[in-house]
């Protein structure tokens, strides 16, 4: 999997003087059916999240409130994304190592996932992830 597959995707935004509205349909606005939703919140200043890659699961990350950075890596290359709006998100396909940092005060990270939670799907050891990437070439 190359880093070009990690893409920012704009979401529909219905602007309204009463407040804006954004909606997401699985398989339409995000390129996978949504099986699970989770969110990170109350992240203390200076904390890091992530630090893993997934074998099969696609994820779509949105800064629903505040901002944070996502550093993605697929073997030798890496790239940092800054997420700070609730009307776009970052699609991470499988086999992408991700680290999240630089959380603002009050940041909320919403994650849409293509699979239910399974610890078996995780690489939590970076060297094991790199070995699997090499083996898959
Ligand atoms: P973890 O993957 O370490 O969080 P992050 O990558 O965001 O830093 O998950 C923290 C804990 O929560 C870990 O024990 C697994 C558990 N967990 C679930 O039980 N279900 C889930 O859907 C997720 C994402 C995590």
JSON list of C-alpha atoms and ligand atoms in Angstrom, two decimals:
[
{"chain": "A", "resi": 1, "resn": "UNK", "atom": "CA", "xyz": [0.00, 0.00, 0.00]},
{"chain": "A", "resi": 2, "resn": "UNK", "atom": "CA", "xyz": [1.46, 3.39, -0.93]},
{"chain": "A", "resi": 3, "resn": "UNK", "atom": "CA", "xyz": [0.94, 6.72, 0.79]},
{"chain": "A", "resi": 4, "resn": "UNK", "atom": "CA", "xyz": [-0.90, 8.01, -2.30]},
{"chain": "A", "resi": 5, "resn": "UNK", "atom": "CA", "xyz": [-3.77, 5.83, -1.12]},
{"chain": "A", "resi": 6, "resn": "UNK", "atom": "CA", "xyz": [-4.13, 7.97, 2.04]},
{"chain": "A", "resi": 7, "resn": "UNK", "atom": "CA", "xyz": [-6.50, 10.64, 0.79]},
{"chain": "A", "resi": 8, "resn": "UNK", "atom": "CA", "xyz": [-8.29, 13.67, 2.17]},
{"chain": "A", "resi": 9, "resn": "UNK", "atom": "CA", "xyz": [-11.94, 13.43, 1.16]},
{"chain": "A", "resi": 10, "resn": "UNK", "atom": "CA", "xyz": [-14.38, 16.36, 1.24]},
{"chain": "A", "resi": 11, "resn": "UNK", "atom": "CA", "xyz": [-17.78, 15.68, 2.77]},
{"chain": "A", "resi": 12, "resn": "UNK", "atom": "CA", "xyz": [-21.12, 17.29, 1.91]},
{"chain": "A", "resi": 13, "resn": "UNK", "atom": "CA", "xyz": [-21.69, 20.52, 3.83]},
{"chain": "A", "resi": 14, "resn": "UNK", "atom": "CA", "xyz": [-25.17, 22.02, 4.06]},
{"chain": "A", "resi": 15, "resn": "UNK", "atom": "CA", "xyz": [-24.51, 25.62, 5.08]},
{"chain": "A", "resi": 16, "resn": "UNK", "atom": "CA", "xyz": [-27.31, 27.24, 7.05]},
{"chain": "A", "resi": 17, "resn": "UNK", "atom": "CA", "xyz": [-27.59, 30.37, 9.18]},
{"chain": "A", "resi": 18, "resn": "UNK", "atom": "CA", "xyz": [-28.91, 28.05, 11.93]},
{"chain": "A", "resi": 19, "resn": "UNK", "atom": "CA", "xyz": [-25.69, 26.00, 11.81]},
{"chain": "A", "resi": 20, "resn": "UNK", "atom": "CA", "xyz": [-24.01, 23.77, 9.25]},
{"chain": "A", "resi": 21, "resn": "UNK", "atom": "CA", "xyz": [-24.75, 20.09, 8.63]},
{"chain": "A", "resi": 22, "resn": "UNK", "atom": "CA", "xyz": [-22.49, 17.36, 7.25]},
{"chain": "A", "resi": 23, "resn": "UNK", "atom": "CA", "xyz": [-23.56, 13.80, 6.54]},
{"chain": "A", "resi": 24, "resn": "UNK", "atom": "CA", "xyz": [-21.69, 10.61, 5.61]},
{"chain": "A", "resi": 25, "resn": "UNK", "atom": "CA", "xyz": [-23.03, 7.55, 3.84]},
{"chain": "A", "resi": 26, "resn": "UNK", "atom": "CA", "xyz": [-20.91, 4.39, 3.91]},
{"chain": "A", "resi": 27, "resn": "UNK", "atom": "CA", "xyz": [-19.81, 3.22, 0.46]},
{"chain": "A", "resi": 28, "resn": "UNK", "atom": "CA", "xyz": [-20.73, 6.64, -0.95]},
{"chain": "A", "resi": 29, "resn": "UNK", "atom": "CA", "xyz": [-18.88, 9.48, 0.79]},
{"chain": "A", "resi": 30, "resn": "UNK", "atom": "CA", "xyz": [-16.35, 7.07, 2.30]},
{"chain": "A", "resi": 31, "resn": "UNK", "atom": "CA", "xyz": [-15.11, 4.20, 0.09]},
{"chain": "A", "resi": 32, "resn": "UNK", "atom": "CA", "xyz": [-16.19, 1.35, 2.38]},
{"chain": "A", "resi": 33, "resn": "UNK", "atom": "CA", "xyz": [-19.27, 0.14, 4.26]},
{"chain": "A", "resi": 34, "resn": "UNK", "atom": "CA", "xyz": [-19.21, 1.43, 7.86]},
{"chain": "A", "resi": 35, "resn": "UNK", "atom": "CA", "xyz": [-19.33, -1.29, 10.51]},
{"chain": "A", "resi": 36, "resn": "UNK", "atom": "CA", "xyz": [-18.02, 0.64, 13.52]},
{"chain": "A", "resi": 37, "resn": "UNK", "atom": "CA", "xyz": [-17.73, 4.18, 14.83]},
{"chain": "A", "resi": 38, "resn": "UNK", "atom": "CA", "xyz": [-15.50, 5.31, 17.69]},
{"chain": "A", "resi": 39, "resn": "UNK", "atom": "CA", "xyz": [-14.11, 8.62, 18.88]},
{"chain": "A", "resi": 40, "resn": "UNK", "atom": "CA", "xyz": [-11.16, 9.97, 20.81]},
{"chain": "A", "resi": 41, "resn": "UNK", "atom": "CA", "xyz": [-11.83, 12.83, 23.19]},
{"chain": "A", "resi": 42, "resn": "UNK", "atom": "CA", "xyz": [-10.48, 14.41, 26.39]},
{"chain": "A", "resi": 43, "resn": "UNK", "atom": "CA", "xyz": [-7.00, 13.85, 24.97]},
{"chain": "A", "resi": 44, "resn": "UNK", "atom": "CA", "xyz": [-4.51, 15.51, 27.37]},
{"chain": "A", "resi": 45, "resn": "UNK", "atom": "CA", "xyz": [-2.09, 18.06, 25.94]},
{"chain": "A", "resi": 46, "resn": "UNK", "atom": "CA", "xyz": [1.03, 16.39, 24.55]},
{"chain": "A", "resi": 47, "resn": "UNK", "atom": "CA", "xyz": [-0.53, 12.92, 24.37]},
{"chain": "A", "resi": 48, "resn": "UNK", "atom": "CA", "xyz": [-0.01, 10.64, 21.36]},
{"chain": "A", "resi": 49, "resn": "UNK", "atom": "CA", "xyz": [-2.52, 8.11, 20.04]},
{"chain": "A", "resi": 50, "resn": "UNK", "atom": "CA", "xyz": [-2.38, 5.51, 17.31]},
{"chain": "A", "resi": 51, "resn": "UNK", "atom": "CA", "xyz": [0.94, 3.77, 16.92]},
{"chain": "A", "resi": 52, "resn": "UNK", "atom": "CA", "xyz": [-0.36, 0.86, 14.90]},
{"chain": "A", "resi": 53, "resn": "UNK", "atom": "CA", "xyz": [-1.34, -0.42, 11.46]},
{"chain": "A", "resi": 54, "resn": "UNK", "atom": "CA", "xyz": [-4.31, -2.56, 10.49]},
{"chain": "A", "resi": 55, "resn": "UNK", "atom": "CA", "xyz": [-4.24, -5.65, 8.29]},
{"chain": "A", "resi": 56, "resn": "UNK", "atom": "CA", "xyz": [-7.74, -5.42, 6.76]},
{"chain": "A", "resi": 57, "resn": "UNK", "atom": "CA", "xyz": [-9.60, -2.50, 8.28]},
{"chain": "A", "resi": 58, "resn": "UNK", "atom": "CA", "xyz": [-10.14, 0.79, 6.42]},
{"chain": "A", "resi": 59, "resn": "UNK", "atom": "CA", "xyz": [-10.60, 3.87, 8.58]},
{"chain": "A", "resi": 60, "resn": "UNK", "atom": "CA", "xyz": [-11.78, 7.43, 7.97]},
{"chain": "A", "resi": 61, "resn": "UNK", "atom": "CA", "xyz": [-10.68, 10.07, 10.49]},
{"chain": "A", "resi": 62, "resn": "UNK", "atom": "CA", "xyz": [-12.44, 13.40, 11.03]},
{"chain": "A", "resi": 63, "resn": "UNK", "atom": "CA", "xyz": [-11.61, 16.28, 13.36]},
{"chain": "A", "resi": 64, "resn": "UNK", "atom": "CA", "xyz": [-15.20, 16.72, 14.54]},
{"chain": "A", "resi": 65, "resn": "UNK", "atom": "CA", "xyz": [-13.96, 19.41, 16.93]},
{"chain": "A", "resi": 66, "resn": "UNK", "atom": "CA", "xyz": [-10.57, 21.09, 17.34]},
{"chain": "A", "resi": 67, "resn": "UNK", "atom": "CA", "xyz": [-7.54, 19.76, 15.49]},
{"chain": "A", "resi": 68, "resn": "UNK", "atom": "CA", "xyz": [-4.79, 17.14, 15.50]},
{"chain": "A", "resi": 69, "resn": "UNK", "atom": "CA", "xyz": [-2.11, 15.71, 13.22]},
{"chain": "A", "resi": 70, "resn": "UNK", "atom": "CA", "xyz": [-1.96, 12.24, 11.68]},
{"chain": "A", "resi": 71, "resn": "UNK", "atom": "CA", "xyz": [1.45, 10.95, 10.56]},
{"chain": "A", "resi": 72, "resn": "UNK", "atom": "CA", "xyz": [1.07, 8.10, 8.10]},
{"chain": "A", "resi": 73, "resn": "UNK", "atom": "CA", "xyz": [3.81, 5.73, 6.99]},
{"chain": "A", "resi": 74, "resn": "UNK", "atom": "CA", "xyz": [3.94, 2.88, 4.50]},
{"chain": "A", "resi": 75, "resn": "UNK", "atom": "CA", "xyz": [7.43, 1.46, 4.77]},
{"chain": "A", "resi": 76, "resn": "UNK", "atom": "CA", "xyz": [10.08, 4.06, 3.92]},
{"chain": "A", "resi": 77, "resn": "UNK", "atom": "CA", "xyz": [7.89, 7.12, 3.19]},
{"chain": "A", "resi": 78, "resn": "UNK", "atom": "CA", "xyz": [5.84, 9.16, 5.63]},
{"chain": "A", "resi": 79, "resn": "UNK", "atom": "CA", "xyz": [3.57, 12.19, 5.52]},
{"chain": "A", "resi": 80, "resn": "UNK", "atom": "CA", "xyz": [1.92, 14.45, 8.11]},
{"chain": "A", "resi": 81, "resn": "UNK", "atom": "CA", "xyz": [-1.72, 15.56, 7.72]},
{"chain": "A", "resi": 82, "resn": "UNK", "atom": "CA", "xyz": [-3.27, 18.32, 9.83]},
{"chain": "A", "resi": 83, "resn": "UNK", "atom": "CA", "xyz": [-7.01, 17.78, 10.38]},
{"chain": "A", "resi": 84, "resn": "UNK", "atom": "CA", "xyz": [-8.94, 20.81, 11.62]},
{"chain": "A", "resi": 85, "resn": "UNK", "atom": "CA", "xyz": [-12.40, 20.87, 9.98]},
{"chain": "A", "resi": 86, "resn": "UNK", "atom": "CA", "xyz": [-15.49, 18.68, 10.37]},
{"chain": "A", "resi": 87, "resn": "UNK", "atom": "CA", "xyz": [-16.37, 18.71, 6.64]},
{"chain": "A", "resi": 88, "resn": "UNK", "atom": "CA", "xyz": [-13.47, 16.59, 5.40]},
{"chain": "A", "resi": 89, "resn": "UNK", "atom": "CA", "xyz": [-11.58, 13.55, 6.60]},
{"chain": "A", "resi": 90, "resn": "UNK", "atom": "CA", "xyz": [-8.61, 11.30, 5.94]},
{"chain": "A", "resi": 91, "resn": "UNK", "atom": "CA", "xyz": [-9.09, 7.84, 4.46]},
{"chain": "A", "resi": 92, "resn": "UNK", "atom": "CA", "xyz": [-6.53, 5.32, 5.70]},
{"chain": "A", "resi": 93, "resn": "UNK", "atom": "CA", "xyz": [-6.60, 2.01, 3.84]},
{"chain": "A", "resi": 94, "resn": "UNK", "atom": "CA", "xyz": [-5.13, -1.16, 5.41]},
{"chain": "A", "resi": 95, "resn": "UNK", "atom": "CA", "xyz": [-1.37, -1.56, 5.97]},
{"chain": "A", "resi": 96, "resn": "UNK", "atom": "CA", "xyz": [-0.70, 2.08, 6.85]},
{"chain": "A", "resi": 97, "resn": "UNK", "atom": "CA", "xyz": [1.14, 2.84, 10.10]},
{"chain": "A", "resi": 98, "resn": "UNK", "atom": "CA", "xyz": [-0.40, 5.88, 11.82]},
{"chain": "A", "resi": 99, "resn": "UNK", "atom": "CA", "xyz": [0.57, 8.09, 14.75]},
{"chain": "A", "resi": 100, "resn": "UNK", "atom": "CA", "xyz": [-1.62, 10.94, 16.01]},
{"chain": "A", "resi": 101, "resn": "UNK", "atom": "CA", "xyz": [-0.31, 13.94, 17.93]},
{"chain": "A", "resi": 102, "resn": "UNK", "atom": "CA", "xyz": [-0.61, 17.72, 18.30]},
{"chain": "A", "resi": 103, "resn": "UNK", "atom": "CA", "xyz": [-4.18, 17.44, 19.69]},
{"chain": "A", "resi": 104, "resn": "UNK", "atom": "CA", "xyz": [-5.69, 20.85, 20.43]},
{"chain": "A", "resi": 105, "resn": "UNK", "atom": "CA", "xyz": [-7.64, 21.47, 23.60]},
{"chain": "A", "resi": 106, "resn": "UNK", "atom": "CA", "xyz": [-11.13, 19.99, 23.20]},
{"chain": "A", "resi": 107, "resn": "UNK", "atom": "CA", "xyz": [-10.24, 18.01, 20.05]},
{"chain": "A", "resi": 108, "resn": "UNK", "atom": "CA", "xyz": [-12.54, 15.15, 19.10]},
{"chain": "A", "resi": 109, "resn": "UNK", "atom": "CA", "xyz": [-11.40, 12.59, 16.51]},
{"chain": "A", "resi": 110, "resn": "UNK", "atom": "CA", "xyz": [-14.26, 10.62, 14.97]},
{"chain": "A", "resi": 111, "resn": "UNK", "atom": "CA", "xyz": [-13.23, 7.35, 13.31]},
{"chain": "A", "resi": 112, "resn": "UNK", "atom": "CA", "xyz": [-15.39, 5.38, 10.88]},
{"chain": "A", "resi": 113, "resn": "UNK", "atom": "CA", "xyz": [-14.18, 1.82, 10.39]},
{"chain": "A", "resi": 114, "resn": "UNK", "atom": "CA", "xyz": [-14.92, -0.90, 7.82]},
{"chain": "A", "resi": 115, "resn": "UNK", "atom": "CA", "xyz": [-14.58, -3.72, 10.38]},
{"chain": "A", "resi": 116, "resn": "UNK", "atom": "CA", "xyz": [-15.67, -4.47, 13.93]},
{"chain": "A", "resi": 117, "resn": "UNK", "atom": "CA", "xyz": [-12.90, -4.32, 16.50]},
{"chain": "A", "resi": 118, "resn": "UNK", "atom": "CA", "xyz": [-10.48, -7.24, 16.42]},
{"chain": "A", "resi": 119, "resn": "UNK", "atom": "CA", "xyz": [-7.09, -7.13, 18.09]},
{"chain": "A", "resi": 120, "resn": "UNK", "atom": "CA", "xyz": [-5.92, -9.76, 15.56]},
{"chain": "A", "resi": 121, "resn": "UNK", "atom": "CA", "xyz": [-6.16, -7.10, 12.87]},
{"chain": "A", "resi": 122, "resn": "UNK", "atom": "CA", "xyz": [-3.52, -4.91, 14.55]},
{"chain": "A", "resi": 123, "resn": "UNK", "atom": "CA", "xyz": [0.20, -4.52, 14.03]},
{"chain": "A", "resi": 124, "resn": "UNK", "atom": "CA", "xyz": [1.28, -2.80, 17.25]},
{"chain": "A", "resi": 125, "resn": "UNK", "atom": "CA", "xyz": [4.96, -3.58, 16.75]},
{"chain": "A", "resi": 126, "resn": "UNK", "atom": "CA", "xyz": [6.56, -1.32, 14.15]},
{"chain": "A", "resi": 127, "resn": "UNK", "atom": "CA", "xyz": [9.29, -3.80, 13.17]},
{"chain": "A", "resi": 128, "resn": "UNK", "atom": "CA", "xyz": [6.69, -6.52, 12.60]},
{"chain": "A", "resi": 129, "resn": "UNK", "atom": "CA", "xyz": [4.74, -4.08, 10.41]},
{"chain": "A", "resi": 130, "resn": "UNK", "atom": "CA", "xyz": [7.85, -3.26, 8.34]},
{"chain": "A", "resi": 131, "resn": "UNK", "atom": "CA", "xyz": [8.62, -6.98, 7.93]},
{"chain": "A", "resi": 132, "resn": "UNK", "atom": "CA", "xyz": [5.07, -7.58, 6.69]},
{"chain": "A", "resi": 133, "resn": "UNK", "atom": "CA", "xyz": [5.37, -4.67, 4.23]},
{"chain": "A", "resi": 134, "resn": "UNK", "atom": "CA", "xyz": [8.66, -6.10, 2.90]},
{"chain": "A", "resi": 135, "resn": "UNK", "atom": "CA", "xyz": [7.17, -9.60, 2.63]},
{"chain": "A", "resi": 136, "resn": "UNK", "atom": "CA", "xyz": [4.21, -8.21, 0.67]},
{"chain": "A", "resi": 137, "resn": "UNK", "atom": "CA", "xyz": [6.37, -6.50, -1.99]},
{"chain": "B", "resi": 1, "resn": "LIG", "atom": "P1", "xyz": [-5.92, 1.77, 20.83]},
{"chain": "B", "resi": 1, "resn": "LIG", "atom": "O1", "xyz": [-6.04, 1.09, 19.51]},
{"chain": "B", "resi": 1, "resn": "LIG", "atom": "O2", "xyz": [-4.64, 1.56, 21.58]},
{"chain": "B", "resi": 1, "resn": "LIG", "atom": "O3", "xyz": [-6.21, 3.32, 20.70]},
{"chain": "B", "resi": 1, "resn": "LIG", "atom": "P2", "xyz": [-5.48, 4.41, 19.79]},
{"chain": "B", "resi": 1, "resn": "LIG", "atom": "O4", "xyz": [-4.89, 3.71, 18.62]},
{"chain": "B", "resi": 1, "resn": "LIG", "atom": "O5", "xyz": [-6.52, 5.36, 19.39]},
{"chain": "B", "resi": 1, "resn": "LIG", "atom": "O6", "xyz": [-4.43, 5.10, 20.61]},
{"chain": "B", "resi": 1, "resn": "LIG", "atom": "O7", "xyz": [-7.14, 1.29, 21.73]},
{"chain": "B", "resi": 1, "resn": "LIG", "atom": "C1", "xyz": [-7.20, 1.55, 23.11]},
{"chain": "B", "resi": 1, "resn": "LIG", "atom": "C2", "xyz": [-7.96, 0.42, 23.77]},
{"chain": "B", "resi": 1, "resn": "LIG", "atom": "O8", "xyz": [-9.32, 0.42, 23.34]},
{"chain": "B", "resi": 1, "resn": "LIG", "atom": "C3", "xyz": [-7.38, -0.94, 23.48]},
{"chain": "B", "resi": 1, "resn": "LIG", "atom": "O9", "xyz": [-7.42, -1.71, 24.67]},
{"chain": "B", "resi": 1, "resn": "LIG", "atom": "C4", "xyz": [-8.37, -1.55, 22.50]},
{"chain": "B", "resi": 1, "resn": "LIG", "atom": "C5", "xyz": [-9.67, -0.86, 22.84]},
{"chain": "B", "resi": 1, "resn": "LIG", "atom": "N1", "xyz": [-10.59, -0.70, 21.71]},
{"chain": "B", "resi": 1, "resn": "LIG", "atom": "C6", "xyz": [-11.76, -1.41, 21.67]},
{"chain": "B", "resi": 1, "resn": "LIG", "atom": "O10", "xyz": [-12.06, -2.23, 22.56]},
{"chain": "B", "resi": 1, "resn": "LIG", "atom": "N2", "xyz": [-12.61, -1.23, 20.61]},
{"chain": "B", "resi": 1, "resn": "LIG", "atom": "C7", "xyz": [-12.33, -0.37, 19.61]},
{"chain": "B", "resi": 1, "resn": "LIG", "atom": "O11", "xyz": [-13.13, -0.21, 18.64]},
{"chain": "B", "resi": 1, "resn": "LIG", "atom": "C8", "xyz": [-11.10, 0.37, 19.67]},
{"chain": "B", "resi": 1, "resn": "LIG", "atom": "C9", "xyz": [-10.71, 1.32, 18.56]},
{"chain": "B", "resi": 1, "resn": "LIG", "atom": "C10", "xyz": [-10.25, 0.17, 20.72]}
]
